[in-house]
Backbone as CSV, one residue per row, in Angstrom:
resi,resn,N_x,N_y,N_z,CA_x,CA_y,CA_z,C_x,C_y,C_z
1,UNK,5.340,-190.292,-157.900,5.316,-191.706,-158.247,6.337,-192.451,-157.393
2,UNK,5.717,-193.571,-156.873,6.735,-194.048,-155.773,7.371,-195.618,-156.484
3,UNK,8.513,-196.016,-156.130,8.986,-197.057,-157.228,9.655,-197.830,-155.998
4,UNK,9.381,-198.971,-156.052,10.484,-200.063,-155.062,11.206,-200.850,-156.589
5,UNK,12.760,-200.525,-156.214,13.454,-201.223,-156.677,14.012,-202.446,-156.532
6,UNK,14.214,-203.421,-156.986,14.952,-205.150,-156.652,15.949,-205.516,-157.839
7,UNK,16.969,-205.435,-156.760,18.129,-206.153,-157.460,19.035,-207.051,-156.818
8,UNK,18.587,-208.279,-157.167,19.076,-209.374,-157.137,20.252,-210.531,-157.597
9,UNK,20.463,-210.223,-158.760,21.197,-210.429,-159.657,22.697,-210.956,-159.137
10,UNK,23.546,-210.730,-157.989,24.361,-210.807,-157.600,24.379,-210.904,-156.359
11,UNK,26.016,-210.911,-155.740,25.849,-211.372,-154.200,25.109,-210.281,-152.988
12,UNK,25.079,-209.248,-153.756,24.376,-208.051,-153.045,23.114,-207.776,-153.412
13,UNK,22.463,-208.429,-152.278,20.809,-208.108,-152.008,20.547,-206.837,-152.037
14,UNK,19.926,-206.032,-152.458,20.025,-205.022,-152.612,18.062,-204.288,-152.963
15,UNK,17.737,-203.191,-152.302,16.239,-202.858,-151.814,16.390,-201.022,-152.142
16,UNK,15.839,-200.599,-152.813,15.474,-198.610,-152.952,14.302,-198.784,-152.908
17,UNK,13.774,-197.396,-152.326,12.304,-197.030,-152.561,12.958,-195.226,-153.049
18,UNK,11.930,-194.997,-154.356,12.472,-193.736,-154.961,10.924,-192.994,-155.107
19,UNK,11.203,-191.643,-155.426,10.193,-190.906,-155.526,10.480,-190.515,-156.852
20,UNK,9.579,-190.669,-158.094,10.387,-190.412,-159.496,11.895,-190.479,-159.554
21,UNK,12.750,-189.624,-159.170,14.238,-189.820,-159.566,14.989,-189.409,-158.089
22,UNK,14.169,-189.491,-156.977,14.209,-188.980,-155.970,14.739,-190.526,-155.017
23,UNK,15.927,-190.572,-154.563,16.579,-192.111,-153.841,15.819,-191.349,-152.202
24,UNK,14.329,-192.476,-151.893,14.314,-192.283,-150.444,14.766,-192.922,-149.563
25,UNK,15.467,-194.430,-149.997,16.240,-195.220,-148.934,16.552,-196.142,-149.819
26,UNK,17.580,-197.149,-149.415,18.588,-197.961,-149.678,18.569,-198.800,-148.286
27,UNK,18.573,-200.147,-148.698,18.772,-201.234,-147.994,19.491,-202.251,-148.476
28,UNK,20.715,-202.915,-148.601,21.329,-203.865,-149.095,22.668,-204.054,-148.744
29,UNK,23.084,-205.687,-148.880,24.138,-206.077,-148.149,24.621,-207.477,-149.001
30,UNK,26.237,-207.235,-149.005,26.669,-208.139,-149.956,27.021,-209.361,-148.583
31,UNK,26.839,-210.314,-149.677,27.274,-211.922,-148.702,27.732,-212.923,-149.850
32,UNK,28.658,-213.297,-149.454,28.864,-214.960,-149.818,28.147,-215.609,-150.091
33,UNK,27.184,-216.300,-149.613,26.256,-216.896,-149.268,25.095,-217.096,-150.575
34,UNK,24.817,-215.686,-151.141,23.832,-215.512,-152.346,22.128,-216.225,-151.714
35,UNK,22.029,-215.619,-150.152,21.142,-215.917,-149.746,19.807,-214.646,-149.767
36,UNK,19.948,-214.260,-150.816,18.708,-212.990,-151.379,17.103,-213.401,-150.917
37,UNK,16.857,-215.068,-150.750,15.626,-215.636,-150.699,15.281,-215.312,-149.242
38,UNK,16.384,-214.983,-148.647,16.077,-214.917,-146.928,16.440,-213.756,-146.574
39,UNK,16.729,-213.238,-147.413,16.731,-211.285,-146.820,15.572,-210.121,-147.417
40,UNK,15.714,-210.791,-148.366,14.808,-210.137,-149.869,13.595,-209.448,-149.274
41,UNK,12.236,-209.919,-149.107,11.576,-209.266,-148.180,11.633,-208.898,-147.092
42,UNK,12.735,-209.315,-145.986,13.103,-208.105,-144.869,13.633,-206.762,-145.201
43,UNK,14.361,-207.217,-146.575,15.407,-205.435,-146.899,13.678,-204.588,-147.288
44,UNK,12.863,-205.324,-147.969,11.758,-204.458,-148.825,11.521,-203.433,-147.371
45,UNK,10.895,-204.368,-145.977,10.039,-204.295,-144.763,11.137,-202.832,-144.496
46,UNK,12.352,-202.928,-144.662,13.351,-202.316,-143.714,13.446,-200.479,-145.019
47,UNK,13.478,-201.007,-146.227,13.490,-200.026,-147.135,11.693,-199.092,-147.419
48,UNK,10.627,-200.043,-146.959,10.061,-199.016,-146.892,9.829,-198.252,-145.189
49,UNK,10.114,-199.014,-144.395,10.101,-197.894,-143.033,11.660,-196.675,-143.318
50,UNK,12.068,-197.113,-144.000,13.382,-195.897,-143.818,12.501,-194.722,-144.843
51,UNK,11.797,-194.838,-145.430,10.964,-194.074,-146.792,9.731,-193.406,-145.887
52,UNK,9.184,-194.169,-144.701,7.569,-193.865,-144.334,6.789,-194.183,-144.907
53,UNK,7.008,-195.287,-145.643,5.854,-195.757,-146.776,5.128,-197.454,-146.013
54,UNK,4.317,-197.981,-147.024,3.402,-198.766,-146.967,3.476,-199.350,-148.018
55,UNK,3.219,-200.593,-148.477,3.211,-201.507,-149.536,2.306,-200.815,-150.549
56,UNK,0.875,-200.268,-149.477,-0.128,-200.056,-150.831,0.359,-198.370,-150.785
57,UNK,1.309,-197.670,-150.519,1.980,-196.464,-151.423,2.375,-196.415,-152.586
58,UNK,3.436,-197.628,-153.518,3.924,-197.950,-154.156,2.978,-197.809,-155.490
59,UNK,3.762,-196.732,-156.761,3.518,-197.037,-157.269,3.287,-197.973,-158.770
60,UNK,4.718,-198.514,-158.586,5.430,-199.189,-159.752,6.599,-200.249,-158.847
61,UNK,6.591,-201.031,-159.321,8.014,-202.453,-159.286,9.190,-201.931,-160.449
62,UNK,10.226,-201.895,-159.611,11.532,-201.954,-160.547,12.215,-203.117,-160.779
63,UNK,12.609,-203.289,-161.753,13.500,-205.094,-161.066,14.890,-204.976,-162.004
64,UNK,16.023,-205.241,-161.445,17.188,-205.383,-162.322,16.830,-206.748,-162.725
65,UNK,16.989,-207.024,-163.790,16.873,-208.348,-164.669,17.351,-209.047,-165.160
66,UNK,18.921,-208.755,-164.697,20.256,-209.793,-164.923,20.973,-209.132,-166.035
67,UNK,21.870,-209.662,-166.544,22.176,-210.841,-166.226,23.224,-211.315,-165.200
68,UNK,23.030,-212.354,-164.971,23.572,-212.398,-163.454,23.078,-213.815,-162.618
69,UNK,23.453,-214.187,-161.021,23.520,-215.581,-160.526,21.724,-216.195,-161.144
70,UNK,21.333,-217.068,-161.406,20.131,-217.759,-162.080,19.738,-217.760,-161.086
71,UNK,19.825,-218.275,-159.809,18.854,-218.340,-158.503,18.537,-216.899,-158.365
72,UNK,19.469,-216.276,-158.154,19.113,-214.701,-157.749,18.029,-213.908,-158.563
73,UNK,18.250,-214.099,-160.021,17.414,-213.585,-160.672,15.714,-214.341,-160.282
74,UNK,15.769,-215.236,-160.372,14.649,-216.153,-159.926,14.184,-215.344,-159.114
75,UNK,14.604,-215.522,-157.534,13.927,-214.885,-156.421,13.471,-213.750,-156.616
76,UNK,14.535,-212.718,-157.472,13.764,-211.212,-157.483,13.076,-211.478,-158.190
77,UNK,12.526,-211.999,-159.653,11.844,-212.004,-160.622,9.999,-212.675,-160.121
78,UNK,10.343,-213.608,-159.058,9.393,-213.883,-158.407,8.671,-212.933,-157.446
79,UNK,9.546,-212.324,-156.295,9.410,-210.756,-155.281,8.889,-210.230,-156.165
80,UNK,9.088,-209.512,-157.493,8.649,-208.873,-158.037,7.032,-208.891,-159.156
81,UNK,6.860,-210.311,-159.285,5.804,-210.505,-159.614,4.994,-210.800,-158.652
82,UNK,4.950,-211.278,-157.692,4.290,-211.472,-156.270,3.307,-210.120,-155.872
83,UNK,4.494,-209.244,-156.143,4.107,-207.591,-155.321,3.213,-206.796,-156.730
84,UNK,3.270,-207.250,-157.600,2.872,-207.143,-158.741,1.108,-207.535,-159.054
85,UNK,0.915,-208.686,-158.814,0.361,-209.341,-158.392,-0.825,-209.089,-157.424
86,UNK,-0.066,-208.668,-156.687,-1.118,-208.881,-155.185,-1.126,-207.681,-154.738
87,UNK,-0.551,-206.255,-155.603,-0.430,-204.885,-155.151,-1.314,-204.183,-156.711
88,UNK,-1.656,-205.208,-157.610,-2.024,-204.572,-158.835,-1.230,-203.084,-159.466
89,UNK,0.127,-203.621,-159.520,0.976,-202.779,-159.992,2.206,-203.168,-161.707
90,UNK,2.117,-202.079,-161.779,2.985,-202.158,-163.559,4.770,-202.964,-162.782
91,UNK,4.977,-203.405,-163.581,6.498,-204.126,-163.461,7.382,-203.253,-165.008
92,UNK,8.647,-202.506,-164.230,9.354,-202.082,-165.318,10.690,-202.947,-164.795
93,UNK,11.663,-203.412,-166.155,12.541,-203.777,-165.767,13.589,-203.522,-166.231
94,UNK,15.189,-203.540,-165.736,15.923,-202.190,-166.530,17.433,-203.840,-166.610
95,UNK,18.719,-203.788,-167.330,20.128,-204.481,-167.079,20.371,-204.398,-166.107
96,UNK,21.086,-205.124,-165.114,21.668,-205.229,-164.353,22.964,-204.973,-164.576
97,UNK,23.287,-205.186,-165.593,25.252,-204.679,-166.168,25.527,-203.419,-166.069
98,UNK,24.194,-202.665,-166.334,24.338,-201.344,-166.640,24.515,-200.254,-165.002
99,UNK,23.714,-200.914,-163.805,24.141,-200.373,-162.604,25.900,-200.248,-162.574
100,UNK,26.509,-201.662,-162.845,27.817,-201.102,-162.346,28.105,-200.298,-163.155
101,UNK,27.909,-199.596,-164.153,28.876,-198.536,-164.936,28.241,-197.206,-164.688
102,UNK,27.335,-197.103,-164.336,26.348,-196.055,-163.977,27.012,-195.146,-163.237
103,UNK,27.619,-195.335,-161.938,28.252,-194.236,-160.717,29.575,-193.777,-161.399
104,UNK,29.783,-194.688,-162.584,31.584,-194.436,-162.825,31.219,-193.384,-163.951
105,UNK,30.359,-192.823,-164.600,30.190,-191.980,-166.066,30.238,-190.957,-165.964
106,UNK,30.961,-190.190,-166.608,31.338,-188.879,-166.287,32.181,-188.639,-165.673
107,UNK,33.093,-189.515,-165.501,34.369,-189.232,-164.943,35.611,-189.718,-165.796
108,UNK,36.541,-189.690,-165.014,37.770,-189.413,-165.855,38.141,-190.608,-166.644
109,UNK,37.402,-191.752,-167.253,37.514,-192.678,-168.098,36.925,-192.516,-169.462
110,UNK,37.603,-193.120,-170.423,37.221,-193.207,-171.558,36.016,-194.321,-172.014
111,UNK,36.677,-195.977,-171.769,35.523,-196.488,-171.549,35.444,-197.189,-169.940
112,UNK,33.654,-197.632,-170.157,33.933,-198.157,-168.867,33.133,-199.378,-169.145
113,UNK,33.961,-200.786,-168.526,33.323,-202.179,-168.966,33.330,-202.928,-167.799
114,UNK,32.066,-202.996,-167.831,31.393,-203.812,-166.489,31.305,-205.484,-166.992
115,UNK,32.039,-206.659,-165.712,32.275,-207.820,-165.725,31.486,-208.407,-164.684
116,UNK,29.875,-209.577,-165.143,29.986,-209.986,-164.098,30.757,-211.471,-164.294
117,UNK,31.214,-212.122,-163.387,31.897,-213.011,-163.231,30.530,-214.018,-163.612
118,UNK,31.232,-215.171,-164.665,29.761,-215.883,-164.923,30.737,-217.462,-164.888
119,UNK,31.714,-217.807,-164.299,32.132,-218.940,-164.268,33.390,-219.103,-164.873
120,UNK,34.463,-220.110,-164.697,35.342,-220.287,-165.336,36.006,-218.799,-166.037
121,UNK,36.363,-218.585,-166.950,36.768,-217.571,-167.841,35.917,-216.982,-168.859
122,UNK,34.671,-217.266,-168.159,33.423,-216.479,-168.934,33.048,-215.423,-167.696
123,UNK,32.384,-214.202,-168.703,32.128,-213.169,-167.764,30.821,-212.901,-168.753
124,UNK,29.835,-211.537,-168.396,29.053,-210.999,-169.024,29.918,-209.682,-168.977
125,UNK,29.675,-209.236,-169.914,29.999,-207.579,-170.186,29.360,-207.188,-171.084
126,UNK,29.695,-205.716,-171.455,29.051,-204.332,-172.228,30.257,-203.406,-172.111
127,UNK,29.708,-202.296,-172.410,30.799,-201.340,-172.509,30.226,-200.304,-173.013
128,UNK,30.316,-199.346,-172.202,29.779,-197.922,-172.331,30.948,-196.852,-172.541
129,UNK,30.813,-195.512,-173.609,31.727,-194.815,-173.489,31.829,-193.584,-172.007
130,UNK,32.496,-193.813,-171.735,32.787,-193.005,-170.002,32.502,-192.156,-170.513
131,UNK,32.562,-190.958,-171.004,31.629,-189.541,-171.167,30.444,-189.734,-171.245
132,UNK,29.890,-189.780,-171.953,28.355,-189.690,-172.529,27.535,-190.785,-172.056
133,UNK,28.449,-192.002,-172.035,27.392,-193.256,-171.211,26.899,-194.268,-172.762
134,UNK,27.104,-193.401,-173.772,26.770,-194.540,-174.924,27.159,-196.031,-174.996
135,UNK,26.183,-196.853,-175.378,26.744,-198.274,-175.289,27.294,-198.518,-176.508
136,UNK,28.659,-199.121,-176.470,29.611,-198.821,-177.361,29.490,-200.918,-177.778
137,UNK,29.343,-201.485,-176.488,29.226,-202.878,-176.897,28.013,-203.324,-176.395
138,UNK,26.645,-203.601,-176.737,25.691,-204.279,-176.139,26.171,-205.419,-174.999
139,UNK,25.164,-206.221,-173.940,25.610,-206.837,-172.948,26.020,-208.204,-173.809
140,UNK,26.268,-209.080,-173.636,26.560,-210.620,-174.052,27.456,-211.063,-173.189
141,UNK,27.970,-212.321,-173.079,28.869,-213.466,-172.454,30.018,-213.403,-173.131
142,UNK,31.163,-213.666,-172.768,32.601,-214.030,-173.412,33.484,-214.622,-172.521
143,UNK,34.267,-215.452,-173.057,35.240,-216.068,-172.984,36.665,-215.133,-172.972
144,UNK,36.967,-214.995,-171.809,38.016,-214.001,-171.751,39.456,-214.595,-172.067
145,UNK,39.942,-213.714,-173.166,41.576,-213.849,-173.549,42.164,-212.479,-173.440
146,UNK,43.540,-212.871,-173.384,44.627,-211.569,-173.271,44.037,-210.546,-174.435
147,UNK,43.328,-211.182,-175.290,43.054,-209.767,-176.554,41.078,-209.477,-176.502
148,UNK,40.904,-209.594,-175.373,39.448,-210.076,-175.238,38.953,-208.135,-175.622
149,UNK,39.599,-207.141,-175.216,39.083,-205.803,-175.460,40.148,-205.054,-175.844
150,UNK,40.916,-205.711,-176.565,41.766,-205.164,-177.398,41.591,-204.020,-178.354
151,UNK,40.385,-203.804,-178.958,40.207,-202.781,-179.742,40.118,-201.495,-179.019
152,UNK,39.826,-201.146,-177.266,40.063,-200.356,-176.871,42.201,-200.517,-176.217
153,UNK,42.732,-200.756,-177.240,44.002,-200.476,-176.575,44.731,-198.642,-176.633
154,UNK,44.880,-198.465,-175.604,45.455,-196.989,-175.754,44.296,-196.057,-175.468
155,UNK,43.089,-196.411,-174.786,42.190,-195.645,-174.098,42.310,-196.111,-172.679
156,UNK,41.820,-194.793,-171.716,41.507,-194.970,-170.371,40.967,-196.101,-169.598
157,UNK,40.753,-197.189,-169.320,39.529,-198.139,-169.289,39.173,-197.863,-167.787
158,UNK,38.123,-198.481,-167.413,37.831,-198.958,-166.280,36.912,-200.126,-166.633
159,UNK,37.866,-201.607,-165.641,36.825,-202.477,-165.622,36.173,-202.905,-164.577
160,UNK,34.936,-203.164,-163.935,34.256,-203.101,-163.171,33.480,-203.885,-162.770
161,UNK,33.065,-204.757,-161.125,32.382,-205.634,-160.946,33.195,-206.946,-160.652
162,UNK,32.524,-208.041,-160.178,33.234,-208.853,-159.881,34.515,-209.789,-160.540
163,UNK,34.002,-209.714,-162.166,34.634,-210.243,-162.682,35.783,-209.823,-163.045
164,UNK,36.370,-208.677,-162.542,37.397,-207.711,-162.936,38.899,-208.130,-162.123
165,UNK,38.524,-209.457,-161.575,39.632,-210.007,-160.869,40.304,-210.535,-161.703
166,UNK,39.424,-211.573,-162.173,40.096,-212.402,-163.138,40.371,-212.126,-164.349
167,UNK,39.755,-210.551,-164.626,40.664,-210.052,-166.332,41.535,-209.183,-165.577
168,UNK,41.724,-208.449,-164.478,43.332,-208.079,-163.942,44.260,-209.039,-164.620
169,UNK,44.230,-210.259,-163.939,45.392,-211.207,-164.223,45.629,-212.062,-165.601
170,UNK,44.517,-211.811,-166.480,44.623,-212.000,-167.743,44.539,-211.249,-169.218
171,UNK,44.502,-209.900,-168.910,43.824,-208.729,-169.988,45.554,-207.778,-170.116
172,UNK,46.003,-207.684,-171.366,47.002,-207.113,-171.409,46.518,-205.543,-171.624
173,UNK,46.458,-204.692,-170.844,46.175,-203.467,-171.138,46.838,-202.210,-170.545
174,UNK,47.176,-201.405,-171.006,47.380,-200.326,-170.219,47.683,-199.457,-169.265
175,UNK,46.344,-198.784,-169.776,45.841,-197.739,-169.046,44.835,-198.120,-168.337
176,UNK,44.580,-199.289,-167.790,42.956,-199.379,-166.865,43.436,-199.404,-165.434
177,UNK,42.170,-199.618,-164.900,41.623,-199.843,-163.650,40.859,-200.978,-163.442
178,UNK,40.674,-201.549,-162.227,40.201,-202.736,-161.966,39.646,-202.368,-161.029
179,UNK,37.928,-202.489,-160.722,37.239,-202.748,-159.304,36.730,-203.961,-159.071
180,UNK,36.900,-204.739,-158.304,36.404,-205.817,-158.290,35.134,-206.329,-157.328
181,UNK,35.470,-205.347,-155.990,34.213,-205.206,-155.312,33.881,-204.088,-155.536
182,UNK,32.417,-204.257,-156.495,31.393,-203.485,-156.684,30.555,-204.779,-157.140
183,UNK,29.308,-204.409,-156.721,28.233,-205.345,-157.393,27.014,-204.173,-157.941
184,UNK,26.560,-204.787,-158.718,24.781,-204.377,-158.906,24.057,-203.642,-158.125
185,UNK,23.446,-202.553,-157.902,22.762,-202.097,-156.731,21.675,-201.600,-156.823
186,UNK,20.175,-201.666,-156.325,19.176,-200.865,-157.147,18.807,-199.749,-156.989
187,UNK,19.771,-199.130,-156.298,19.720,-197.440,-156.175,20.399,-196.997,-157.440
188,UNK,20.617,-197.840,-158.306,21.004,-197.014,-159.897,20.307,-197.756,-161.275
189,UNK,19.012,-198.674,-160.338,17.959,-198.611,-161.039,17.071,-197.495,-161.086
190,UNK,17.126,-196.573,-160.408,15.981,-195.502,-160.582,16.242,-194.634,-161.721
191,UNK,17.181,-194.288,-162.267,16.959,-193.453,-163.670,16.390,-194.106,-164.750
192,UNK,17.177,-195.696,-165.185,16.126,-196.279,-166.357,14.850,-196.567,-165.997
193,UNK,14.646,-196.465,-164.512,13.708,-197.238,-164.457,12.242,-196.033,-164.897
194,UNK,12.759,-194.740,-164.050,11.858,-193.894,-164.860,11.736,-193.345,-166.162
195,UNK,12.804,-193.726,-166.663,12.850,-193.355,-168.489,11.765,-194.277,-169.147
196,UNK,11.722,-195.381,-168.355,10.886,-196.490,-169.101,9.660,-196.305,-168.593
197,UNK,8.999,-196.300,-166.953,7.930,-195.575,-167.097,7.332,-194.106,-168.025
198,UNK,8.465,-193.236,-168.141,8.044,-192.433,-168.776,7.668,-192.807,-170.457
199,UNK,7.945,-193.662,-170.985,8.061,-194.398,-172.453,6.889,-195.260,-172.224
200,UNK,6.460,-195.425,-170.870,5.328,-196.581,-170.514,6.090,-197.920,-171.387
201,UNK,7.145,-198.227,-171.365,7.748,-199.358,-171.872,7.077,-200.613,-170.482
202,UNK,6.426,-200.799,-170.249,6.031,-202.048,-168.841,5.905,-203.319,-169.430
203,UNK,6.219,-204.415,-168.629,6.869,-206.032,-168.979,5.085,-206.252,-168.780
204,UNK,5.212,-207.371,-169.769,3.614,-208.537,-169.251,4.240,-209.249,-168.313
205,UNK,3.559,-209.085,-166.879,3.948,-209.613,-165.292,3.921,-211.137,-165.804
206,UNK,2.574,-211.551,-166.604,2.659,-212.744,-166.656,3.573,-213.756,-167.054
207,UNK,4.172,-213.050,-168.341,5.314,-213.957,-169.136,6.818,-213.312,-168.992
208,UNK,6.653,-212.463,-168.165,8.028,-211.946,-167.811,8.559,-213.125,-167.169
209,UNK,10.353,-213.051,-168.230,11.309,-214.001,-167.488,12.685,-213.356,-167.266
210,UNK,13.280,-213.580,-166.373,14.971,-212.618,-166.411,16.110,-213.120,-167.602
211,UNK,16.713,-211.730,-167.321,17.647,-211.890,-168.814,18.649,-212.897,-168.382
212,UNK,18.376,-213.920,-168.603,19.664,-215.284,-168.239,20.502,-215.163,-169.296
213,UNK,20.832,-214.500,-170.662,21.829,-214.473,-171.285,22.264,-216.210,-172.085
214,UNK,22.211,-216.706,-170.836,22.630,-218.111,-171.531,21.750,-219.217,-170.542
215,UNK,21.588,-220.289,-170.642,21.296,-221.599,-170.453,21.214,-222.106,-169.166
216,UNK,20.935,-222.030,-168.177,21.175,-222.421,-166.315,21.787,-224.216,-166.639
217,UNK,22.918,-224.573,-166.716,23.482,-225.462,-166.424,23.716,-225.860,-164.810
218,UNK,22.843,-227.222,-164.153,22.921,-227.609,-162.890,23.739,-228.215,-162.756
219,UNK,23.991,-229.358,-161.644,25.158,-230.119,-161.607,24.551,-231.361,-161.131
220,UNK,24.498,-232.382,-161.806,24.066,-233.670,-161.350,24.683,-234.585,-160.417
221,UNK,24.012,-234.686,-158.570,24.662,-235.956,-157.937,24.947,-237.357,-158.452
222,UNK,26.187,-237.636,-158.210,26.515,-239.029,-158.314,26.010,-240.047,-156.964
223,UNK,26.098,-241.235,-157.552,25.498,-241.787,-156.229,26.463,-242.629,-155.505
């Protein structure tokens, strides 16, 4: 079973093509910019020649589904119904919060809490226990204070992802760690993504929308 992954969600464009649980290539590149609309189908073009594949190989769409930048999700959520669409293929879609904690489990942390930076002193997070990977806090939004994960005081932490800058300099804790560059990547969409094919859990392409978490607030010109 062949799976193209898309994750969008953040400043790293990011492209897998997998064979069930099998990573055959990786294409993706972080920018400033959050210009995913203009790379997005070159990484696909570039991720399936690194694979030897063909569009009509594919047999499933992966899509990280936020939460995360609102444009970004857009574009992949669109890429992904497009190819969906016009390839007559199932759409599975897995968190995006959950990639960053994914590479860190099983290692020497107790918990591990992935931040994406969502504005001001709001972040999205979760929180998984570092052994086992259990989600100890479902994903949601918060307003970060000095006691914002206080109930893990006196465990290992690791916090992770972009937003991990700005709880460095405001989170009284410990024992943690701070990564701050790491983003989202969809080479660690391929395990949920086949748990959920295997569950046949698949989105209706039609009314599928990304997990925005909260509200897309624009900014209105003055004149």
């Amino acid at each position: 079973m062949k799976i193209l992954h898309l994750e969008t969600s953040s400043r790293n464009c990011s492209v897998s093509i997998s064979e069930g649980k099998t990573l055959l290539s990786t294409c993706e590149e972080i920018s400033e910019s959050l210009n995913q609309s203009e790379k997005l189908h070159r990484f696909v073009e570039w991720a399936l020649e690194g694979a030897s594949l063909t569009l009509r190989d594919l047999d499933v769409i992966s899509l990280g589904k936020g939460p995360g930048s609102y444009t970004g999700l857009r574009i992949g959520a669109s890429a992904a119904k497009g190819f969906c669409f016009g390839l007559e293929l199932p759409l599975v879609a897995s968190e995006s919060i959950a990639t960053l904690a994914h590479p860190f489990l099983g290692k020497e942390y107790d918990v591990v809490i992935p931040l994406i930076d969502a504005r001001r002193m709001e972040v999205y997070t979760a929180a998984y226990d570092g052994a086992t990977g259990k989600v100890l806090e479902p994903t949601t939004n918060k307003i970060l204070s000095e006691n914002t994960f206080e109930k893990y005081q006196g465990k290992k932490i690791l916090f992770v992802g972009d937003g991990a800058k700005k709880a460095q300099e405001l989170l009284v804790q410990q024992d943690s760690t701070f990564l701050s560059e790491v983003y989202p990547s969809s080479r660690y969409l391929v395990d949920p993504a086949v748990e959920r094919i295997t569950l046949q859990q698949f989105e209706d392409v039609a009314y599928f929308e990304p997990f925005y978490l909260k509200d897309f607030h624009g900014v209105k010109k003055t004149k």
